[in-house]
Amino acid sequence: MSGGKEHVEIPYQTKFGMVINLDKCTGCGACMVACMAENNVPVRYDESDKLRSITWMRVYKLTNGKPFPETDVCWLPRPCMHCEGNPAHGFSPCVSVCPAVATDYSRQTGIVSQIYTRCFGCRYCMGACPYKARYFNWWDPKWPDGMKQYLSPDVSCRMRGIVEKCSFCFHRYQRAMDKSFYQASQGGREDTRLLEEEYQTACAQACPAGAITFGDLLNPEHTVYKLIHATYKDKAFRILEKTLGTRPKVYYVSSKDWVEAAADNHTKKVAKAAPGGH
Amino acid sequence: MFPFIFEWEWDMAHYVFMGGLYYALGIVSLGVAYVVAKALIQTDQGHGHGDGHGEEHR
Amino acid sequence: MDITARIPQSVSRIGDALTPRFLVDADKALWPKGCERAPLWMFGMWLGPWLFLAAWGGIAAILCWGLALNQTNMNDYYGFAIWIWADLAVIALGGGAFFSGFLRYVAGKDKLKNIINYAVLIGFICYSSALLILGIDVGQPLRGWFIFWHANVHSMLTEVAFCLTCYFIVLTIEYAPLVLENRQLDRVPLFHKISHNFHEIMAVFAATGAFLSFFHQGSLGGVAGVLFGRPFAYREHIFIWPYTFFLFTWSAAAYGPCFTLLCTRIIEGITGKRLVSNDVYHLLGKIAGWMILTYFIAKTWDTVYWAMNTAPERGFHWREFYSDNAFYGVWILVVELLLGGIVPALLLVFKKTRENMFWLTVAVVLGVIGVSVNRWAMVLQVMAAPVMPFDQWALYYPSWQEVATTLLPVAYGVILISLSYRYLPVFPQERELGAGKAS
């Protein structure tokens, strides 16, 4: 479903996305930690069962599968891809299948939302997502003693029995737009279009190696635009884009051919998972 | 589900889907109403047993 | 294998002596006219284990509702698991109700009037079970009404929910006259008239049921077929419907009657009575046979097209979906297409085997297995197979809570069939065929 009507007419369009330079990623996991802290992601006493732990941002460890000394390893951070999919068929794999419009595609920002109070936990979207970027709350959220004090008041905590996922830190977008609208109304800026530094995700800011760049893919002044259209023109790739046509908004860059080849399925596999991912 | 809910859009998808749904529901509810009303009238008029599809008539 | 005949007389005497007389009389007054039933104590003993099983399932369901779905072994890779398989399987098997109804009331196969009550009863059990399973399966059951209220008309699951609920209403309407024909209820003039009038216009409900079933059986197939992010499930479309839409409807119409016939064989075995005449078996078996044969051709074509075109276009060799582990091996295709497809089809199509009760029973058992395996693959294998090249296969086994809640509908089904058989005129031919033996 194309979703609810836009209540605020904004005279320009944005499409937020990421470029992740895999050559720079060290696999430290700072993006994951920042994401969890920023978005009030609950933790369990025992997090060893990775099939049930919630990691909006997950770092995969890839290997080229070759024996020593040709072994090569690459770390690949995977947030929600905020797929554009086919607008004629209801956008992303998940948005098109949600029976209760609990997840929607914003034509204004290109962000795939998740409405926690609407989701009733059928998990169809999880089955639809090829990136496994969606997580179910198998338990009521719990935090270690004292940690509740650190929860962000801008992000609602999720209850058990519903699905959640990366929102590109949407609350930060809302906060930035509030400020932008206010300043525009006071004559402090020409329009409400956000500057690159006004809206950044927690993972992009936390990455110590500067591997993650975030911004408006349609705005020529934003770094992500320059990276895709100039610096890495024709070299930036997206996962499963060529075969599935999901049109993700997360781009990757790598100098290693086998990593780029690993972004899509081929009859001959060029990479596989390695133990040790987060 | 209803036009007054904010997700509703007057488009072909809604016409076809909801049209089919309310068509089926309409037939079913009218059918039940007809059966019950007819039975009430017949009972009121004193028609008793003898014309039914009870077990003995099968 | 009449159970009553196997009970020693001394036990029978003790059972009779211990049953209060007024209960025996009250029970007997509810039996269909001219039909013999097993003594009440024996009936109680029969129900006992099933009630126990239902209670076990009930406790597991309460745990799932009360303590959330962490009671299951589902995980973020296996968002759909045994429940959804059971859900799809019972809906396919319950397809005997809509297809028999269609054949009886719309296509005019009058002979099927002798099995239609039972087909409706089985359908009612299957569909109420499916709704119950869905009520346990969703993470926030109290929000279940959102699927109606905030309906996304583009989602196959929305179509499933609407048509499933509507068709359950139709099945209730089709089952209601049978309940009202209970010997005592039928004495109430209003009830008698209602059930009579329902029969008069049953064709309208049967046609509506067939319409609704076409869409919900199909959209259950569509649930998997539209997943363009999951190449194992994805299929090309005709208009807005993927091939699986049509295959699911077709297979439910083909295999549903097999389950009806299987259940009839089972109840005849347990009661030791002939309840449905052979010509009904032969007619329904013949129709099911041709339906399975045509379905087999369509399904084989679909599988080959998927393996040669759809999967490779999405970067997969079809064998990759069957090669990681024995659990999801090629045996699934063999069981589904050969053992559960062409074998029962041929057994039912050829008159000689169809009219041999042994081979007919073998055919319907294989058919039930075949369609269940198909639904298994279209739910669990879809979840298990990784799509990202660097992702891994996931395996899963159900927790006891999942097993118990999956068995709950089985127990509920047995109990409802037992009660219906004992107190309602389910089989119109019972007296005509019967030797009057107790059961």
CSV table of N, CA, C and O in Angstrom, one decimal, chain A residues 1 51-53 58 60 62 76 91-93 95-101 116-124 126-132 135-136 138-139 159-162 239-240 243-244 246 262-267 269 271 273, chain C residues 65-70 72-80 137-140 143-144 146-147 150-158 222-224 226-231 313-317 320 383 386-392:
chain,number,residue,atom,x,y,z
A,1,MET,N,0.8,-1.2,0.0
A,1,MET,CA,0.0,0.0,0.0
A,1,MET,C,0.9,1.2,0.0
A,1,MET,O,1.9,1.3,0.6
A,51,LEU,N,20.5,-15.7,16.8
A,51,LEU,CA,19.3,-15.7,16.0
A,51,LEU,C,18.1,-15.1,16.7
A,51,LEU,O,17.0,-14.9,16.1
A,52,ARG,N,18.3,-14.7,17.9
A,52,ARG,CA,17.2,-14.0,18.7
A,52,ARG,C,17.7,-12.7,19.3
A,52,ARG,O,16.9,-12.1,20.0
A,53,SER,N,18.9,-12.3,19.0
A,53,SER,CA,19.3,-11.0,19.5
A,53,SER,C,19.0,-9.9,18.5
A,53,SER,O,19.1,-10.2,17.3
A,58,ARG,N,24.2,-4.9,11.8
A,58,ARG,CA,24.9,-6.1,12.1
A,58,ARG,C,26.1,-6.2,11.2
A,58,ARG,O,26.1,-5.9,10.0
A,60,TYR,N,28.8,-8.4,9.4
A,60,TYR,CA,29.1,-9.7,8.9
A,60,TYR,C,30.6,-9.8,8.6
A,60,TYR,O,31.3,-8.9,8.2
A,62,LEU,N,33.2,-11.7,6.2
A,62,LEU,CA,33.2,-12.4,4.9
A,62,LEU,C,34.6,-12.9,4.7
A,62,LEU,O,35.6,-12.2,5.0
A,76,LEU,N,31.5,-6.5,6.8
A,76,LEU,CA,30.5,-5.8,6.1
A,76,LEU,C,29.3,-5.4,7.0
A,76,LEU,O,28.6,-6.3,7.5
A,91,PHE,N,6.7,-0.9,-3.4
A,91,PHE,CA,8.0,-0.6,-2.9
A,91,PHE,C,8.8,-1.8,-2.4
A,91,PHE,O,8.8,-2.8,-3.1
A,92,SER,N,9.3,-1.7,-1.2
A,92,SER,CA,10.3,-2.7,-0.7
A,92,SER,C,9.6,-4.1,-0.5
A,92,SER,O,8.4,-4.2,-0.4
A,93,PRO,N,10.5,-5.1,-0.4
A,93,PRO,CA,9.9,-6.5,-0.2
A,93,PRO,C,9.0,-6.5,1.1
A,93,PRO,O,7.9,-7.2,1.1
A,95,VAL,N,7.5,-3.7,2.8
A,95,VAL,CA,6.3,-2.8,2.7
A,95,VAL,C,5.2,-3.4,1.9
A,95,VAL,O,4.0,-3.3,2.3
A,96,SER,N,5.5,-4.0,0.8
A,96,SER,CA,4.5,-4.5,0.0
A,96,SER,C,3.7,-5.7,0.6
A,96,SER,O,2.5,-5.9,0.2
A,97,VAL,N,4.2,-6.3,1.6
A,97,VAL,CA,3.5,-7.5,2.2
A,97,VAL,C,2.8,-7.2,3.5
A,97,VAL,O,1.9,-8.0,3.9
A,98,CYS,N,3.2,-6.2,4.2
A,98,CYS,CA,2.6,-5.9,5.6
A,98,CYS,C,1.1,-5.8,5.5
A,98,CYS,O,0.6,-4.9,4.8
A,99,PRO,N,0.4,-6.7,6.2
A,99,PRO,CA,-1.1,-6.6,6.0
A,99,PRO,C,-1.8,-5.5,6.7
A,99,PRO,O,-2.9,-5.1,6.3
A,100,ALA,N,-1.1,-4.8,7.6
A,100,ALA,CA,-1.8,-3.8,8.4
A,100,ALA,C,-1.1,-2.4,8.2
A,100,ALA,O,-1.3,-1.5,9.1
A,101,VAL,N,-0.3,-2.3,7.2
A,101,VAL,CA,0.4,-1.0,6.9
A,101,VAL,C,1.2,-0.5,8.2
A,101,VAL,O,1.2,0.6,8.5
A,116,TYR,N,5.5,0.8,15.5
A,116,TYR,CA,5.5,-0.2,16.5
A,116,TYR,C,4.1,-0.4,17.1
A,116,TYR,O,3.8,-1.6,17.4
A,117,THR,N,3.4,0.6,17.2
A,117,THR,CA,2.0,0.4,17.8
A,117,THR,C,1.0,-0.1,16.8
A,117,THR,O,-0.1,-0.5,17.2
A,118,ARG,N,1.4,-0.2,15.6
A,118,ARG,CA,0.5,-0.8,14.6
A,118,ARG,C,0.8,-2.3,14.3
A,118,ARG,O,-0.1,-3.1,14.0
A,119,CYS,N,2.1,-2.6,14.4
A,119,CYS,CA,2.5,-4.0,14.1
A,119,CYS,C,1.9,-5.0,15.1
A,119,CYS,O,1.8,-4.7,16.3
A,120,PHE,N,1.3,-6.0,14.5
A,120,PHE,CA,0.7,-7.0,15.4
A,120,PHE,C,1.5,-8.4,15.4
A,120,PHE,O,1.1,-9.4,16.0
A,121,GLY,N,2.7,-8.3,14.8
A,121,GLY,CA,3.6,-9.4,15.0
A,121,GLY,C,3.4,-10.6,14.1
A,121,GLY,O,3.7,-11.7,14.5
A,122,CYS,N,2.9,-10.4,12.9
A,122,CYS,CA,2.7,-11.6,12.0
A,122,CYS,C,4.0,-12.1,11.4
A,122,CYS,O,4.1,-13.2,11.0
A,123,ARG,N,5.0,-11.2,11.4
A,123,ARG,CA,6.4,-11.5,10.9
A,123,ARG,C,6.5,-11.8,9.4
A,123,ARG,O,7.5,-12.4,9.0
A,124,TYR,N,5.5,-11.5,8.7
A,124,TYR,CA,5.5,-11.7,7.2
A,124,TYR,C,6.7,-10.8,6.6
A,124,TYR,O,7.4,-11.3,5.7
A,126,MET,N,9.5,-10.1,8.0
A,126,MET,CA,10.7,-10.8,8.2
A,126,MET,C,11.0,-11.9,7.2
A,126,MET,O,12.1,-12.0,6.7
A,127,GLY,N,10.0,-12.6,6.8
A,127,GLY,CA,10.1,-13.6,5.8
A,127,GLY,C,10.4,-13.0,4.5
A,127,GLY,O,11.0,-13.6,3.6
A,128,ALA,N,9.9,-11.8,4.2
A,128,ALA,CA,10.1,-11.1,2.9
A,128,ALA,C,11.4,-10.5,2.7
A,128,ALA,O,11.9,-10.4,1.6
A,129,CYS,N,12.1,-10.1,3.8
A,129,CYS,CA,13.3,-9.4,3.7
A,129,CYS,C,14.5,-10.3,3.4
A,129,CYS,O,14.8,-11.2,4.2
A,130,PRO,N,15.2,-10.1,2.3
A,130,PRO,CA,16.3,-11.0,2.0
A,130,PRO,C,17.6,-10.7,2.8
A,130,PRO,O,18.5,-11.5,2.8
A,131,TYR,N,17.6,-9.5,3.4
A,131,TYR,CA,18.8,-9.0,4.1
A,131,TYR,C,18.7,-9.4,5.6
A,131,TYR,O,19.6,-9.1,6.3
A,132,LYS,N,17.6,-10.0,6.0
A,132,LYS,CA,17.4,-10.4,7.4
A,132,LYS,C,17.6,-9.2,8.3
A,132,LYS,O,18.3,-9.3,9.4
A,135,TYR,N,13.9,-7.7,12.9
A,135,TYR,CA,14.0,-8.4,14.2
A,135,TYR,C,12.7,-8.4,15.0
A,135,TYR,O,12.0,-7.4,15.0
A,136,PHE,N,12.5,-9.6,15.6
A,136,PHE,CA,11.2,-9.7,16.4
A,136,PHE,C,11.6,-9.6,17.9
A,136,PHE,O,12.6,-10.0,18.3
A,138,TRP,N,11.1,-11.1,20.9
A,138,TRP,CA,10.7,-12.4,21.5
A,138,TRP,C,10.4,-12.2,23.0
A,138,TRP,O,9.7,-13.1,23.6
A,139,TRP,N,11.0,-11.2,23.6
A,139,TRP,CA,10.7,-10.9,25.0
A,139,TRP,C,10.3,-9.5,25.2
A,139,TRP,O,10.4,-8.7,24.3
A,159,MET,N,7.5,-3.0,22.5
A,159,MET,CA,7.0,-4.0,23.4
A,159,MET,C,7.2,-5.4,22.7
A,159,MET,O,7.6,-5.5,21.5
A,160,ARG,N,7.0,-6.4,23.5
A,160,ARG,CA,7.2,-7.8,22.9
A,160,ARG,C,6.2,-8.1,21.8
A,160,ARG,O,5.1,-7.4,21.8
A,161,GLY,N,6.5,-9.0,21.0
A,161,GLY,CA,5.6,-9.5,20.0
A,161,GLY,C,5.5,-8.6,18.8
A,161,GLY,O,4.5,-8.7,18.0
A,162,ILE,N,6.4,-7.7,18.6
A,162,ILE,CA,6.4,-6.9,17.4
A,162,ILE,C,7.7,-6.9,16.7
A,162,ILE,O,8.7,-7.3,17.3
A,239,ILE,N,23.9,-4.6,-2.3
A,239,ILE,CA,23.7,-6.1,-2.1
A,239,ILE,C,22.4,-6.6,-2.8
A,239,ILE,O,21.3,-6.0,-2.6
A,240,LEU,N,22.5,-7.6,-3.6
A,240,LEU,CA,21.4,-8.3,-4.2
A,240,LEU,C,20.7,-7.4,-5.2
A,240,LEU,O,19.6,-7.7,-5.7
A,243,THR,N,20.3,-8.9,-9.0
A,243,THR,CA,19.4,-10.1,-9.2
A,243,THR,C,18.0,-9.9,-8.7
A,243,THR,O,17.1,-10.5,-9.3
A,244,LEU,N,17.9,-9.2,-7.6
A,244,LEU,CA,16.5,-9.2,-7.0
A,244,LEU,C,15.8,-7.8,-7.3
A,244,LEU,O,14.6,-7.8,-7.2
A,246,THR,N,15.8,-5.1,-5.6
A,246,THR,CA,15.3,-4.5,-4.4
A,246,THR,C,15.6,-3.0,-4.3
A,246,THR,O,14.9,-2.3,-3.5
A,262,ALA,N,30.7,-10.7,-4.2
A,262,ALA,CA,30.0,-11.4,-3.1
A,262,ALA,C,28.7,-10.6,-2.8
A,262,ALA,O,27.9,-11.1,-2.0
A,263,ALA,N,28.5,-9.5,-3.5
A,263,ALA,CA,27.2,-8.7,-3.2
A,263,ALA,C,26.0,-9.4,-3.8
A,263,ALA,O,24.9,-9.0,-3.5
A,264,ASP,N,26.2,-10.2,-4.8
A,264,ASP,CA,25.1,-10.8,-5.5
A,264,ASP,C,25.3,-12.3,-5.6
A,264,ASP,O,26.4,-12.8,-5.6
A,265,ASN,N,24.2,-13.0,-5.9
A,265,ASN,CA,24.3,-14.4,-6.1
A,265,ASN,C,24.7,-14.7,-7.6
A,265,ASN,O,24.3,-14.1,-8.5
A,266,HIS,N,25.6,-15.7,-7.7
A,266,HIS,CA,26.0,-16.1,-9.0
A,266,HIS,C,26.0,-17.6,-8.9
A,266,HIS,O,26.1,-18.2,-7.9
A,267,THR,N,26.0,-18.3,-10.1
A,267,THR,CA,25.9,-19.7,-10.0
A,267,THR,C,27.2,-20.2,-9.4
A,267,THR,O,27.2,-21.3,-8.8
A,269,LYS,N,29.8,-19.5,-6.4
A,269,LYS,CA,30.0,-18.6,-5.3
A,269,LYS,C,31.4,-18.1,-5.1
A,269,LYS,O,32.4,-18.8,-5.4
A,271,ALA,N,32.3,-16.0,-2.3
A,271,ALA,CA,32.6,-15.7,-0.9
A,271,ALA,C,31.6,-16.4,0.0
A,271,ALA,O,30.6,-16.9,-0.5
A,273,ALA,N,30.3,-16.9,4.4
A,273,ALA,CA,30.3,-16.4,5.7
A,273,ALA,C,31.5,-17.0,6.5
A,273,ALA,O,31.8,-18.2,6.2
C,65,TRP,N,0.7,-17.2,25.0
C,65,TRP,CA,0.0,-15.9,25.1
C,65,TRP,C,0.5,-15.1,26.3
C,65,TRP,O,0.8,-13.9,26.3
C,66,GLY,N,0.7,-15.8,27.4
C,66,GLY,CA,1.1,-15.2,28.7
C,66,GLY,C,2.6,-14.8,28.7
C,66,GLY,O,2.9,-13.7,29.2
C,67,LEU,N,3.4,-15.7,28.2
C,67,LEU,CA,4.9,-15.4,28.4
C,67,LEU,C,5.5,-15.0,27.0
C,67,LEU,O,6.7,-14.8,27.0
C,68,ALA,N,4.7,-14.8,26.0
C,68,ALA,CA,5.2,-14.4,24.7
C,68,ALA,C,5.8,-15.5,23.9
C,68,ALA,O,6.0,-16.6,24.4
C,69,LEU,N,6.2,-15.2,22.7
C,69,LEU,CA,6.6,-16.3,21.7
C,69,LEU,C,8.0,-16.8,22.0
C,69,LEU,O,8.5,-17.6,21.2
C,70,ASN,N,8.7,-16.3,23.0
C,70,ASN,CA,10.0,-16.9,23.4
C,70,ASN,C,9.7,-18.3,23.8
C,70,ASN,O,10.7,-19.1,24.0
C,72,THR,N,8.5,-20.5,22.1
C,72,THR,CA,8.7,-21.3,20.9
C,72,THR,C,10.2,-21.3,20.6
C,72,THR,O,11.0,-20.7,21.2
C,73,ASN,N,10.5,-22.1,19.6
C,73,ASN,CA,11.9,-22.1,19.1
C,73,ASN,C,12.1,-21.3,17.8
C,73,ASN,O,13.1,-21.4,17.1
C,74,MET,N,11.1,-20.5,17.5
C,74,MET,CA,11.2,-19.7,16.3
C,74,MET,C,12.3,-18.6,16.6
C,74,MET,O,12.6,-18.3,17.7
C,75,ASN,N,12.8,-18.1,15.5
C,75,ASN,CA,13.8,-17.1,15.7
C,75,ASN,C,13.8,-16.1,14.5
C,75,ASN,O,12.9,-16.2,13.7
C,76,ASP,N,14.7,-15.2,14.5
C,76,ASP,CA,14.6,-14.1,13.4
C,76,ASP,C,14.8,-14.7,12.0
C,76,ASP,O,14.5,-14.0,11.0
C,77,TYR,N,15.4,-15.8,11.9
C,77,TYR,CA,15.5,-16.5,10.6
C,77,TYR,C,14.3,-17.3,10.3
C,77,TYR,O,13.9,-17.4,9.1
C,78,TYR,N,13.7,-17.8,11.3
C,78,TYR,CA,12.5,-18.7,11.1
C,78,TYR,C,11.3,-17.9,11.7
C,78,TYR,O,10.8,-18.3,12.7
C,79,GLY,N,10.9,-16.8,11.1
C,79,GLY,CA,9.8,-16.1,11.5
C,79,GLY,C,8.5,-16.9,11.3
C,79,GLY,O,7.5,-16.8,12.1
C,80,PHE,N,8.5,-17.7,10.3
C,80,PHE,CA,7.4,-18.6,10.1
C,80,PHE,C,7.9,-20.0,10.4
C,80,PHE,O,8.9,-20.4,9.9
C,137,ASP,N,-0.2,-17.6,16.9
C,137,ASP,CA,1.1,-17.3,16.2
C,137,ASP,C,1.5,-15.8,16.2
C,137,ASP,O,2.6,-15.5,16.2
C,138,VAL,N,0.5,-14.9,16.1
C,138,VAL,CA,0.9,-13.5,16.0
C,138,VAL,C,1.4,-13.0,17.4
C,138,VAL,O,1.0,-13.4,18.4
C,139,GLY,N,2.3,-12.1,17.3
C,139,GLY,CA,3.0,-11.6,18.5
C,139,GLY,C,2.1,-10.8,19.4
C,139,GLY,O,2.3,-10.8,20.6
C,140,GLN,N,1.2,-10.1,18.9
C,140,GLN,CA,0.3,-9.3,19.6
C,140,GLN,C,-1.2,-9.6,19.3
C,140,GLN,O,-1.8,-8.9,18.5
C,143,ARG,N,-4.1,-7.3,19.0
C,143,ARG,CA,-4.1,-6.3,17.9
C,143,ARG,C,-4.5,-7.0,16.5
C,143,ARG,O,-4.4,-6.4,15.5
C,144,GLY,N,-5.0,-8.2,16.6
C,144,GLY,CA,-5.3,-9.0,15.4
C,144,GLY,C,-6.3,-8.3,14.5
C,144,GLY,O,-6.2,-8.4,13.3
C,146,PHE,N,-6.3,-5.4,13.7
C,146,PHE,CA,-5.7,-4.3,12.8
C,146,PHE,C,-5.6,-4.8,11.3
C,146,PHE,O,-5.7,-4.0,10.4
C,147,ILE,N,-5.5,-6.1,11.1
C,147,ILE,CA,-5.4,-6.6,9.8
C,147,ILE,C,-6.7,-6.3,9.0
C,147,ILE,O,-6.7,-6.2,7.8
C,150,HIS,N,-7.0,-1.8,9.4
C,150,HIS,CA,-6.0,-1.0,8.7
C,150,HIS,C,-5.5,-1.8,7.5
C,150,HIS,O,-4.3,-1.9,7.2
C,151,ALA,N,-6.4,-2.5,6.8
C,151,ALA,CA,-6.1,-3.4,5.8
C,151,ALA,C,-5.2,-2.8,4.7
C,151,ALA,O,-5.5,-1.8,4.1
C,152,ASN,N,-4.1,-3.5,4.4
C,152,ASN,CA,-3.3,-3.2,3.2
C,152,ASN,C,-3.8,-4.1,2.1
C,152,ASN,O,-3.5,-5.3,2.0
C,153,VAL,N,-4.6,-3.6,1.2
C,153,VAL,CA,-5.3,-4.4,0.2
C,153,VAL,C,-4.3,-5.0,-0.8
C,153,VAL,O,-4.7,-5.9,-1.6
C,154,HIS,N,-3.0,-4.5,-0.8
C,154,HIS,CA,-2.0,-5.1,-1.7
C,154,HIS,C,-1.3,-6.3,-1.1
C,154,HIS,O,-0.6,-7.0,-1.8
C,155,SER,N,-1.6,-6.6,0.2
C,155,SER,CA,-0.9,-7.7,0.8
C,155,SER,C,-1.7,-9.0,0.7
C,155,SER,O,-2.9,-9.0,0.9
C,156,MET,N,-1.0,-10.0,0.3
C,156,MET,CA,-1.7,-11.3,0.2
C,156,MET,C,-2.2,-11.8,1.5
C,156,MET,O,-3.3,-12.5,1.6
C,157,LEU,N,-1.5,-11.4,2.6
C,157,LEU,CA,-2.0,-11.9,3.9
C,157,LEU,C,-3.3,-11.2,4.3
C,157,LEU,O,-4.1,-11.8,5.0
C,158,THR,N,-3.5,-10.0,3.8
C,158,THR,CA,-4.8,-9.3,4.1
C,158,THR,C,-5.9,-10.1,3.4
C,158,THR,O,-7.0,-10.4,4.0
C,222,GLY,N,-0.1,-17.2,-2.8
C,222,GLY,CA,0.5,-15.9,-3.1
C,222,GLY,C,1.4,-15.3,-2.0
C,222,GLY,O,2.4,-14.6,-2.3
C,223,VAL,N,1.1,-15.7,-0.8
C,223,VAL,CA,1.9,-15.2,0.3
C,223,VAL,C,3.4,-15.6,0.1
C,223,VAL,O,4.3,-14.7,0.3
C,224,ALA,N,3.6,-16.8,-0.4
C,224,ALA,CA,5.0,-17.2,-0.8
C,224,ALA,C,5.4,-16.6,-2.1
C,224,ALA,O,6.5,-16.1,-2.3
C,226,VAL,N,4.8,-14.0,-3.9
C,226,VAL,CA,5.1,-12.6,-4.1
C,226,VAL,C,6.4,-12.2,-3.5
C,226,VAL,O,6.8,-11.0,-3.7
C,227,LEU,N,7.0,-13.0,-2.8
C,227,LEU,CA,8.3,-12.6,-2.1
C,227,LEU,C,9.4,-12.5,-3.0
C,227,LEU,O,10.2,-13.4,-3.2
C,228,PHE,N,9.5,-11.3,-3.6
C,228,PHE,CA,10.6,-11.1,-4.7
C,228,PHE,C,12.0,-11.1,-4.0
C,228,PHE,O,13.0,-11.1,-4.8
C,229,GLY,N,12.0,-11.0,-2.7
C,229,GLY,CA,13.3,-11.1,-2.0
C,229,GLY,C,13.7,-12.5,-1.7
C,229,GLY,O,14.8,-12.7,-1.1
C,230,ARG,N,12.9,-13.5,-2.0
C,230,ARG,CA,13.1,-14.9,-1.7
C,230,ARG,C,13.0,-15.7,-2.9
C,230,ARG,O,11.9,-16.2,-3.2
C,231,PRO,N,14.1,-15.9,-3.6
C,231,PRO,CA,14.0,-16.6,-4.9
C,231,PRO,C,13.4,-18.1,-4.8
C,231,PRO,O,12.9,-18.6,-5.8
C,313,GLU,N,17.7,-16.5,-13.0
C,313,GLU,CA,17.6,-15.1,-13.1
C,313,GLU,C,17.9,-14.3,-11.8
C,313,GLU,O,18.3,-13.2,-11.8
C,314,ARG,N,17.7,-15.0,-10.7
C,314,ARG,CA,18.0,-14.4,-9.4
C,314,ARG,C,19.3,-14.9,-8.8
C,314,ARG,O,19.5,-14.8,-7.6
C,315,GLY,N,20.1,-15.5,-9.7
C,315,GLY,CA,21.4,-15.8,-9.3
C,315,GLY,C,21.6,-17.2,-8.6
C,315,GLY,O,22.6,-17.5,-8.0
C,316,PHE,N,20.6,-18.0,-8.7
C,316,PHE,CA,20.7,-19.3,-8.0
C,316,PHE,C,20.6,-20.5,-9.0
C,316,PHE,O,19.8,-20.4,-10.0
C,317,HIS,N,21.3,-21.5,-8.7
C,317,HIS,CA,21.1,-22.8,-9.4
C,317,HIS,C,20.1,-23.5,-8.5
C,317,HIS,O,20.2,-23.5,-7.3
C,320,GLU,N,21.0,-25.5,-5.4
C,320,GLU,CA,21.5,-24.8,-4.2
C,320,GLU,C,20.4,-24.8,-3.0
C,320,GLU,O,20.7,-24.8,-1.9
C,383,MET,N,12.1,-20.1,4.5
C,383,MET,CA,12.8,-19.4,5.6
C,383,MET,C,14.2,-19.9,5.8
C,383,MET,O,15.1,-19.1,6.1
C,386,PRO,N,19.2,-19.3,2.7
C,386,PRO,CA,19.8,-17.9,2.7
C,386,PRO,C,19.7,-17.3,1.3
C,386,PRO,O,19.7,-18.0,0.3
C,387,VAL,N,19.6,-16.0,1.3
C,387,VAL,CA,19.5,-15.3,0.1
C,387,VAL,C,20.8,-14.5,-0.2
C,387,VAL,O,21.4,-14.5,-1.2
C,388,MET,N,21.3,-13.8,0.9
C,388,MET,CA,22.6,-13.1,0.7
C,388,MET,C,23.7,-14.1,0.6
C,388,MET,O,23.7,-15.1,1.3
C,389,PRO,N,24.6,-13.9,-0.4
C,389,PRO,CA,25.6,-14.9,-0.7
C,389,PRO,C,26.5,-15.3,0.6
C,389,PRO,O,27.0,-16.4,0.6
C,390,PHE,N,26.6,-14.4,1.5
C,390,PHE,CA,27.5,-14.6,2.6
C,390,PHE,C,26.6,-15.0,3.9
C,390,PHE,O,27.1,-15.0,5.0
C,391,ASP,N,25.4,-15.3,3.6
C,391,ASP,CA,24.5,-15.7,4.8
C,391,ASP,C,24.5,-17.2,4.9
C,391,ASP,O,24.9,-17.9,4.0
C,392,GLN,N,24.0,-17.7,6.0
C,392,GLN,CA,24.0,-19.2,6.2
C,392,GLN,C,22.6,-19.8,6.3
C,392,GLN,O,21.6,-19.1,6.6
